[in-house]
Coordinates of C-alpha atoms in Angstrom, one line a residue:
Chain A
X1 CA 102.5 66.8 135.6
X2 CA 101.4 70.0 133.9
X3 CA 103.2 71.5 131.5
X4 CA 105.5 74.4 132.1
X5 CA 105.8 76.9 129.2
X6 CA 107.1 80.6 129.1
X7 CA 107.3 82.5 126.0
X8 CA 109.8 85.3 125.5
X9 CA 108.5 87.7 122.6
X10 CA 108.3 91.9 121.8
X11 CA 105.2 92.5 120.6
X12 CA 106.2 93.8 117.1
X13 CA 108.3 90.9 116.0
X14 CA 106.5 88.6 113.5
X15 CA 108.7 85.9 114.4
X16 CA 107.2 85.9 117.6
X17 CA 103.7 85.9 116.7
X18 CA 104.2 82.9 115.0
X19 CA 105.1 81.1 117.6
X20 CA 101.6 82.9 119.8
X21 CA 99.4 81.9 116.8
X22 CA 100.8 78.1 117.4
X23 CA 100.1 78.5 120.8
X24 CA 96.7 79.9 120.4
X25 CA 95.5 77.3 117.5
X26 CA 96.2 74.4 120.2
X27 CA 95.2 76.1 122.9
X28 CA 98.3 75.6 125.2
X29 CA 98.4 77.9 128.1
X30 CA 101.7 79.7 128.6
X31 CA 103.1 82.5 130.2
X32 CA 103.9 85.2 127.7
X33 CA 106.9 87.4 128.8
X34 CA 107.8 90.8 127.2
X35 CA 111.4 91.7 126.9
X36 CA 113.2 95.2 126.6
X37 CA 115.3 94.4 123.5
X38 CA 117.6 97.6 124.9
X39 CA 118.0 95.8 128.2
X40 CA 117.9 91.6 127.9
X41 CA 116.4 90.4 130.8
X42 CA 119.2 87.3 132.1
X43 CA 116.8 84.6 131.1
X44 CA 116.8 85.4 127.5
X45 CA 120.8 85.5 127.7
X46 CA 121.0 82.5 129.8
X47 CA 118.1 80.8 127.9
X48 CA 119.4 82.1 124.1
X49 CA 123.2 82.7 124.9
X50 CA 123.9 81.8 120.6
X51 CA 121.7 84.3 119.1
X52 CA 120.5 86.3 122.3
X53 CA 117.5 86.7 120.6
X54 CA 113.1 86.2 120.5
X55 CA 111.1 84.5 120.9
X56 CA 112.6 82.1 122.8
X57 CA 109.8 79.3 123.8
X58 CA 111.1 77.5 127.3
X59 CA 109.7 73.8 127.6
X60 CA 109.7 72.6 131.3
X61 CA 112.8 74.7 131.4
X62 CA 114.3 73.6 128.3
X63 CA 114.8 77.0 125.7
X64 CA 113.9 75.7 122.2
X65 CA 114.8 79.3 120.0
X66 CA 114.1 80.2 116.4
X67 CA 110.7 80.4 115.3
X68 CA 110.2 78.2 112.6
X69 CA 111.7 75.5 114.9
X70 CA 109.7 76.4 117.7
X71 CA 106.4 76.0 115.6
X72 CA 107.7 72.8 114.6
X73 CA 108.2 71.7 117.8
X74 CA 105.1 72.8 119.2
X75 CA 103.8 71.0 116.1
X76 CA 105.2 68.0 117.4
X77 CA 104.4 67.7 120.7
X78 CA 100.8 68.7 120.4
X79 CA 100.6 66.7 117.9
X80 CA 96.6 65.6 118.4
X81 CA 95.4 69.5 118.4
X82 CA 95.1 71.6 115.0
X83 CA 98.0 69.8 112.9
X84 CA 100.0 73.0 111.6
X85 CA 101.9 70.8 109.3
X86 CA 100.1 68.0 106.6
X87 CA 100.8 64.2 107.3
X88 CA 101.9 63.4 103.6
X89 CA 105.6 63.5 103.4
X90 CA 105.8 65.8 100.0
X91 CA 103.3 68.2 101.0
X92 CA 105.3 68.5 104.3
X93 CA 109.0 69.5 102.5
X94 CA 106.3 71.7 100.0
X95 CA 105.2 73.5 103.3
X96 CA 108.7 73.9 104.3
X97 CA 110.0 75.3 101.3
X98 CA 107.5 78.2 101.6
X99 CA 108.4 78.6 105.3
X100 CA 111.5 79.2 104.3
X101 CA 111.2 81.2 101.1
X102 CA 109.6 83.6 103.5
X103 CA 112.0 83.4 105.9
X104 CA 114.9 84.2 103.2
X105 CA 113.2 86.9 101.4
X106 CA 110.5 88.7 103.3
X107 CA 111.8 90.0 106.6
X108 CA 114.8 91.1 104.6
X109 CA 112.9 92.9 101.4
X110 CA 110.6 94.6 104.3
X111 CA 113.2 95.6 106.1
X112 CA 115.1 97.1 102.8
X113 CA 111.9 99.2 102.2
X114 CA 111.4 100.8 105.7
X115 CA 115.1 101.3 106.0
X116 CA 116.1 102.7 102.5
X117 CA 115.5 105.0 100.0
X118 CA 115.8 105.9 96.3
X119 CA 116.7 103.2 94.2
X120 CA 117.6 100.8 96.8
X121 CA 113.8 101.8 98.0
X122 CA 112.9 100.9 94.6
X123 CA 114.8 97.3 94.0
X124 CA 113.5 96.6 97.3
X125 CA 109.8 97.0 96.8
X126 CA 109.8 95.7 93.3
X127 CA 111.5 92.7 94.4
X128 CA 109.1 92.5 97.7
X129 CA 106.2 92.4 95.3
X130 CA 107.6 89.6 93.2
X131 CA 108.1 87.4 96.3
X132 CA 104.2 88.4 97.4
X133 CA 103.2 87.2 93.6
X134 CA 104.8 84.0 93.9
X135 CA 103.1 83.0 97.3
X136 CA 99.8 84.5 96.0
X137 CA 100.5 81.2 93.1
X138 CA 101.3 79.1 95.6
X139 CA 98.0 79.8 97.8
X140 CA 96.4 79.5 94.5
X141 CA 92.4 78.6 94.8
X142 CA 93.0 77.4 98.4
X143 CA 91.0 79.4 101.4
X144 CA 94.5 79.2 103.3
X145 CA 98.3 77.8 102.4
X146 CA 97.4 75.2 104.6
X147 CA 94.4 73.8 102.6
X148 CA 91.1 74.1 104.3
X149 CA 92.1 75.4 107.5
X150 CA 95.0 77.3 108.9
X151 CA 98.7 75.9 108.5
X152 CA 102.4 75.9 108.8
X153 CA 103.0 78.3 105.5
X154 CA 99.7 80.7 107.2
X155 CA 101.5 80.6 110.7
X156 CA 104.6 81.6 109.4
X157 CA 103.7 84.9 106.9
X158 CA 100.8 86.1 108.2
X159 CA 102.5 88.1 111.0
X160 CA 104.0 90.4 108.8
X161 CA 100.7 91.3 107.4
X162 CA 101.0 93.4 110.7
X163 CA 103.8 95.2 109.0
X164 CA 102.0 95.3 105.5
X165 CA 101.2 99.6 106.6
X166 CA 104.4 100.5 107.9
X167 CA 105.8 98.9 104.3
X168 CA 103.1 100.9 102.4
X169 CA 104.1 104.2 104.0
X170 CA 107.5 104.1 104.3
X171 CA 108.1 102.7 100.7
X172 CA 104.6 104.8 99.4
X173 CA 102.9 102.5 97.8
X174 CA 99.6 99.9 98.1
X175 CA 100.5 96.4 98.8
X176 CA 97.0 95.5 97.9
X177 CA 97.0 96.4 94.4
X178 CA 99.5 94.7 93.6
X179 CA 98.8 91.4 95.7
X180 CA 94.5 91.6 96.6
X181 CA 94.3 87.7 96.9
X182 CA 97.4 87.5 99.3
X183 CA 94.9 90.9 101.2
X184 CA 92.1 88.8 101.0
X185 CA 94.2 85.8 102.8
X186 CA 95.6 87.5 105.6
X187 CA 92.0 89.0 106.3
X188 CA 90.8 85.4 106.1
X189 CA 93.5 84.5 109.0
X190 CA 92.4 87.4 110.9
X191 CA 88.9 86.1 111.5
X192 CA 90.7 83.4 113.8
X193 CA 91.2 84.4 117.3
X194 CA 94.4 82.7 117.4
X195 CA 95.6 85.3 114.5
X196 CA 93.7 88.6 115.3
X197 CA 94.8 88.0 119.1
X198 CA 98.4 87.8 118.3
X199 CA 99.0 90.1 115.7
X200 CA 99.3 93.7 116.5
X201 CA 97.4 96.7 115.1
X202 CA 99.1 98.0 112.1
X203 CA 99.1 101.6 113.3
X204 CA 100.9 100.5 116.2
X205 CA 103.2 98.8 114.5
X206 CA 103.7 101.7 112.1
X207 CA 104.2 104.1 115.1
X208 CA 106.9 101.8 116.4
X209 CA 108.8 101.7 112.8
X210 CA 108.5 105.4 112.9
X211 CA 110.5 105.6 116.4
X212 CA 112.9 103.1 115.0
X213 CA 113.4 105.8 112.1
X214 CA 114.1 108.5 114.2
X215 CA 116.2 106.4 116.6
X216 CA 118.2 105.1 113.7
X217 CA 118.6 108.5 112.2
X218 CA 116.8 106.9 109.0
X219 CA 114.3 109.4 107.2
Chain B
X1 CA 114.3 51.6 91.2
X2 CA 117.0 54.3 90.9
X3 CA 115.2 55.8 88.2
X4 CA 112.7 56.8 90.5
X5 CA 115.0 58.9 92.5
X6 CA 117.0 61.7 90.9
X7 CA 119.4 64.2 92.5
X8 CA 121.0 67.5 90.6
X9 CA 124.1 68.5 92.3
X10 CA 127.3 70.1 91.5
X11 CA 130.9 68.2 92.8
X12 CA 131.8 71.4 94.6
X13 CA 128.6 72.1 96.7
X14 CA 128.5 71.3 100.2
X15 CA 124.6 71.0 100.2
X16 CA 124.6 68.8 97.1
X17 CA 127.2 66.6 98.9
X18 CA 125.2 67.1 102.2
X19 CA 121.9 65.4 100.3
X20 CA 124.3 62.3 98.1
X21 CA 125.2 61.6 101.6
X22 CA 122.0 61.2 103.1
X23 CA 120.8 59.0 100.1
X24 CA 123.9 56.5 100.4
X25 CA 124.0 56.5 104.3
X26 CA 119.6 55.5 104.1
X27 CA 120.8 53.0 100.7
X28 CA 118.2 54.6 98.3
X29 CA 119.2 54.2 94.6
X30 CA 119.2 57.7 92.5
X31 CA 120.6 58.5 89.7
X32 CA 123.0 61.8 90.0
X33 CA 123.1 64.5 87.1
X34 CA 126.0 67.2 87.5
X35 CA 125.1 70.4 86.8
X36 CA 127.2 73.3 85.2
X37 CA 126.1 76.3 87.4
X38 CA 127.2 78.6 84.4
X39 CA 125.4 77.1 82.2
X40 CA 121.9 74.9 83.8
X41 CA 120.2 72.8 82.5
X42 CA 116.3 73.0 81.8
X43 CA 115.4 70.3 83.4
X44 CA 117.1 72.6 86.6
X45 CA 115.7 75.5 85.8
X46 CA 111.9 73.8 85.0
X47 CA 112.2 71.7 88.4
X48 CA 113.8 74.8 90.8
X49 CA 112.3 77.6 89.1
X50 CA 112.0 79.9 92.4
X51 CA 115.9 78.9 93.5
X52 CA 117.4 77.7 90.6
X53 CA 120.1 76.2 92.4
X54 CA 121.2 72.8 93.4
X55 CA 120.9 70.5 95.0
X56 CA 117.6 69.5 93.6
X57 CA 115.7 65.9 94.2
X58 CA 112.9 64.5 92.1
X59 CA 110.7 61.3 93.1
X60 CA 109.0 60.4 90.7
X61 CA 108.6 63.7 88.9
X62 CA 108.2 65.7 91.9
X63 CA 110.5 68.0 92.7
X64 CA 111.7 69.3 95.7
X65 CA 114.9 72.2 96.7
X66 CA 116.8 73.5 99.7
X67 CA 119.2 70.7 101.4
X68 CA 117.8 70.8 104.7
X69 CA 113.9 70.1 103.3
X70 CA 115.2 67.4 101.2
X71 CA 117.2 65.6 103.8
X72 CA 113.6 65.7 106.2
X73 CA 111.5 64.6 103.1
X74 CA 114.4 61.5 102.8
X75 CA 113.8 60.7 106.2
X76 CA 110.0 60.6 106.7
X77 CA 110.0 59.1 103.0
X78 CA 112.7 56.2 103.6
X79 CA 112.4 54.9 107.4
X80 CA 115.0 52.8 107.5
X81 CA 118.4 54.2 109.0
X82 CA 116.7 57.4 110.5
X83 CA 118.9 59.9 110.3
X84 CA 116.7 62.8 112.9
X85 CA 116.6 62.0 116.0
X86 CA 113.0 60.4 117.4
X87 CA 112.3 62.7 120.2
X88 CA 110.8 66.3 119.3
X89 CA 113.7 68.6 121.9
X90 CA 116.4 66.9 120.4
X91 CA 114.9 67.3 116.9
X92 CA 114.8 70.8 117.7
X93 CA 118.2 70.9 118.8
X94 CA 119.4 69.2 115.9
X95 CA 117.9 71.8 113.2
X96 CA 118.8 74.0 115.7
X97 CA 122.4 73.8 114.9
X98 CA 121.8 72.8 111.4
X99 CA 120.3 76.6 110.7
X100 CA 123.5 77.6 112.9
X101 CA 126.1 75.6 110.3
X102 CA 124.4 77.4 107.4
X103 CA 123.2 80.8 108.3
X104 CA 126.2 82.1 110.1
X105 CA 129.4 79.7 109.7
X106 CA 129.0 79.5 105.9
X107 CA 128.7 82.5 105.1
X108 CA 131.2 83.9 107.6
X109 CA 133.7 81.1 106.0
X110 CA 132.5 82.1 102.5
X111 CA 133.9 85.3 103.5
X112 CA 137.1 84.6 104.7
X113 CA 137.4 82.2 101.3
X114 CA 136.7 85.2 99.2
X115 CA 138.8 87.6 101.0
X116 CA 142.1 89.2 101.4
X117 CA 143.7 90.8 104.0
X118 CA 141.6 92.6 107.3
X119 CA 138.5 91.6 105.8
X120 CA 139.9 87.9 105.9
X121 CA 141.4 88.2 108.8
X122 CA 138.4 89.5 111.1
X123 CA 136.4 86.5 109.0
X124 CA 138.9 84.5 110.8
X125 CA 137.9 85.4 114.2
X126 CA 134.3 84.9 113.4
X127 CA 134.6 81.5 112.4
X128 CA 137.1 80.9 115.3
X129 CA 134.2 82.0 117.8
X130 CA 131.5 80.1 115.8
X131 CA 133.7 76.5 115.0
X132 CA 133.9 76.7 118.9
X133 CA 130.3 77.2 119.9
X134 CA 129.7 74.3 117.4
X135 CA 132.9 72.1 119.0
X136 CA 131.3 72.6 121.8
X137 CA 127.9 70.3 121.2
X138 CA 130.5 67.3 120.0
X139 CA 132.1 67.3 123.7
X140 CA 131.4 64.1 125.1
X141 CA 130.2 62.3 122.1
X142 CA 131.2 60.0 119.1
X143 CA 129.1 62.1 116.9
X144 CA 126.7 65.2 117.1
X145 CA 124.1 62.8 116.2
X146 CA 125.6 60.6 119.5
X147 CA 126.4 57.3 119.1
X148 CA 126.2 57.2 115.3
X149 CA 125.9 59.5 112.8
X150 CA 123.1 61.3 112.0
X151 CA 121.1 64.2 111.1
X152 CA 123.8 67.0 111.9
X153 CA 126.8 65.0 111.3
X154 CA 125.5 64.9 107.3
X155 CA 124.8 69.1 107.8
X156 CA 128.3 69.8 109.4
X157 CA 130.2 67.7 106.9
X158 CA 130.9 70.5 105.1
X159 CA 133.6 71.4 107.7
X160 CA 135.2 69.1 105.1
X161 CA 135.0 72.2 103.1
X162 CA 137.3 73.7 105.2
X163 CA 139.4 70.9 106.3
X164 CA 139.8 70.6 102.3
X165 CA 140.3 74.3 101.2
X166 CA 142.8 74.5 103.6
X167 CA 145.8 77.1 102.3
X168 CA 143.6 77.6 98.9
X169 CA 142.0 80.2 100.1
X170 CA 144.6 82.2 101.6
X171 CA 144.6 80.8 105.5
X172 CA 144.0 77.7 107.3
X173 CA 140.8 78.3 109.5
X174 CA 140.6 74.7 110.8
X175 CA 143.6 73.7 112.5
X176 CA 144.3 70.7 114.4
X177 CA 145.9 72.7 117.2
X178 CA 142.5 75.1 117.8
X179 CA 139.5 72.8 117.1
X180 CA 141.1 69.1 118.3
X181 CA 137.5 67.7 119.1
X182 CA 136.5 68.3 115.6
X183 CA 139.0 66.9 114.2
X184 CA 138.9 63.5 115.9
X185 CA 135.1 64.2 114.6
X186 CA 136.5 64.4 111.1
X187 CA 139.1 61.2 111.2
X188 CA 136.0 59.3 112.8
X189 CA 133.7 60.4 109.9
X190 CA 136.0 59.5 107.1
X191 CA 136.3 56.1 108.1
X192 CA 132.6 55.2 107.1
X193 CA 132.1 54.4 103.7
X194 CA 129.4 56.4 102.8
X195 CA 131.2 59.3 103.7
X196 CA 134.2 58.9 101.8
X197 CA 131.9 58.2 98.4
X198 CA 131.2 61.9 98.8
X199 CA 134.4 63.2 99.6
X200 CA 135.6 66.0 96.9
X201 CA 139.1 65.6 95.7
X202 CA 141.3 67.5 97.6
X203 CA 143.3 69.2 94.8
X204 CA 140.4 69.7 92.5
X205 CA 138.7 71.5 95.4
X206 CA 142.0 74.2 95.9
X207 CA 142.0 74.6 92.2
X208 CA 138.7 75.4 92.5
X209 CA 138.9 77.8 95.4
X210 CA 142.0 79.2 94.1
X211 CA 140.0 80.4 90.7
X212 CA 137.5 81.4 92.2
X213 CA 139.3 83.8 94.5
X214 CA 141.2 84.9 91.5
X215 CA 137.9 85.8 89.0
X216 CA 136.7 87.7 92.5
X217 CA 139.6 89.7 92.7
X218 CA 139.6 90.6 88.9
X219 CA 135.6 91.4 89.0
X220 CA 136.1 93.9 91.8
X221 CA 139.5 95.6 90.1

């Protein structure tokens, strides 16, 4: 019986490319489905009724939501292709301690510097860098988070490496000075097809955060 | 060896009572250090430098933070009693809801704790909505986890919290009358042992609460 599995994203959202870089690192066909975040389409609200939010991945018709749980599950399942996460128990809670240091601090901080300015600009990109440093020491020597080849920790920041210009405009100032080994790492990812064909050109992504700007009313 | 094994916690935290929990219900040995959040300790502060919060386990010198990663490490670590369930869609589901418990109803109830008034009162209907949705996945069962308890029944525990703070913080969220299914959840969990090791005394909890709320209220005068 083959597998049935439809993935509700919007192109910009790094939560949802992590769940098309898991995708694309197994190789497990899907059907990719964009939604108009200004008009749900009735799956996502019958499929993500909690949150009413993407990506939603659907599983033979089951809805499995939030990212970090969905490349988990993926994980799971298709267990025999490209392990995301290591097999030894500590380095597994290590990995998910990262996951979710990024998921506490880096969508937020980002956000903070597109959407702010002054000091609030200010507290926000200092405190953005800080959070950079720390996983620059945690990828330490290592090619990727994951060790020698692509991992949970990789799969889960390097989409907003997509965002990484929009950041550095709005907030005026060069990521890459401050962090070049965490530069050097997200390049690194984008040599994989299953990265450079799910993340989205940072122009584009910039152009969107500028119509968001105006939208919002935010200068 | 319970040496080998060591949690930092704090009497009052949900998530350090969320992790002694997990350790009892699997029967591995650790030795507990309470921590004074005003004033922590360096071993804390060496072994959570990032967080420096509790809970905190160490096996055998390695450290690791964030309740919901240690009570995964416990269970891949110590097989016996498994506490997640075995297939990966209900796995899902269960962290699922676990990431529901502590990204929205905690903080919403943290709120209506810390509050007075409208503010407290519209924190009131957000955990009404949210303590329903939740009620909702124990319909039909003996536990979230099923059968027995389990993975989610160890992370929504701290509905004790509430079922504890009760009129200290100003208004009873949790009422028999509203949420009936969660409190036959409640009577059903108290009865294990394990549970009721971890149980925070009632009145040292509203003392608690009740200072809290009153050093809030002076800070923001």
């Amino acid at each position: 019986m083959a597998d049935e599995l439809v993935l509700l994203d919007f192109w910009p959202s790094p939560f949802g490319m992590r769940v098309r870089i898991a995708l694309a690192e197994k190789g497990i066909k899907h059907e990719y489905r964009e939604e108009d975040l200004r008009n749900k389409s009735a799956l996502l609200l019958q499929m993500n009724p909690v949150h009413k939010k993407i990506p939603v991945l659907i599983h033979n018709g089951k809805p499995v939501c939030e990212s970090l749980i969905q490349v988990q599950y993926i994980d799971e399942v298709w267990h025999d292709q490209a392990p995301l996460l290591p097999s030894d128990p500590y380095q597994r809670a290590i990995a998910r301690f990262w996951a979710d240091f990024v998921d506490k601090k880096i969508y937020e901080l980002g956000r903070k510097i597109w959407t702010t300015k002054g000091e609030e600009q200010e507290t926000g990109k200092k405190e953005f860098i800080e959070c950079l440093k720390l996983l620059e020491g945690e990828l330490g020597d290592k090619p990727y988070f994951g060790g020698e080849n692509l991992g949970y920790v990789d799969v889960v920041l390097v989409p907003f490496y997509s965002w990484f210009l929009a950041y550095e405009k709005c907030g005026n100032f060069s990521i890459e000075a401050e962090c070049p080994k965490l530069i050097a790492w997200a390049q690194r990812c984008l040599q994989k097809e299953s990265v450079s064909k799910s993340l989205p050109d940072q122009e584009k992504v910039y152009g969107f955060v500028l119509q968001l700007k105006k939208i919002f009313g935010i200068e | 060896m319970a040496e080998e094994v060591k949690l930092f916690g704090m009497w009052a935290s949900p998530f350090s009572r969320r992790v002694e929990l997990a350790l009892k219900l699997k029967g591995i040995p650790y030795e507990y250090i309470e921590e004074d959040l005003s004033n922590k300790s360096p071993s804390l502060l060496k072994y959570n430098p990032i967080h420096k919060k509790v809970p905190l386990l160490v096996h055998k010198e390695k450290p690791l933070a964030e309740s919901l990663v240690i009570l995964e490490y416990l269970d891949e670590t110590w097989k016996n009693n498994p506490i997640l369930p075995q297939d990966p869609y209900e796995r899902a589901m269960a962290r699922f809801w676990a990431k529901f418990i502590d990204e929205k109803l905690l903080p919403t109830a943290a709120k209506v704790s810390h509050s007075t008034g409208k503010e407290q009162e519209q924190g009131v209907e957000e955990v009404h909505q949210q303590l329903k949705i939740l009620e909702n996945e124990l319909k039909g069962k003996e536990f979230f986890a099923g059968q027995s308890i389990g993975y989610l029944d160890i992370v929504a525990h701290v509905l004790f919290w509430f079922y504890s703070a009760g009129e200290a913080s100003g208004v009873n969220a949790l009422t028999t009358e509203k949420f009936p299914i969660i409190y036959e959840w409640i009577e059903k969990l108290i009865k294990i042992d394990a549970v009721n090791e971890c149980r925070i005394p009632k009145e040292k909890h509203q003392d608690f609460i009740r200072l809290r709320r009153e050093s809030l209220k002076s800070a923001s005068k």
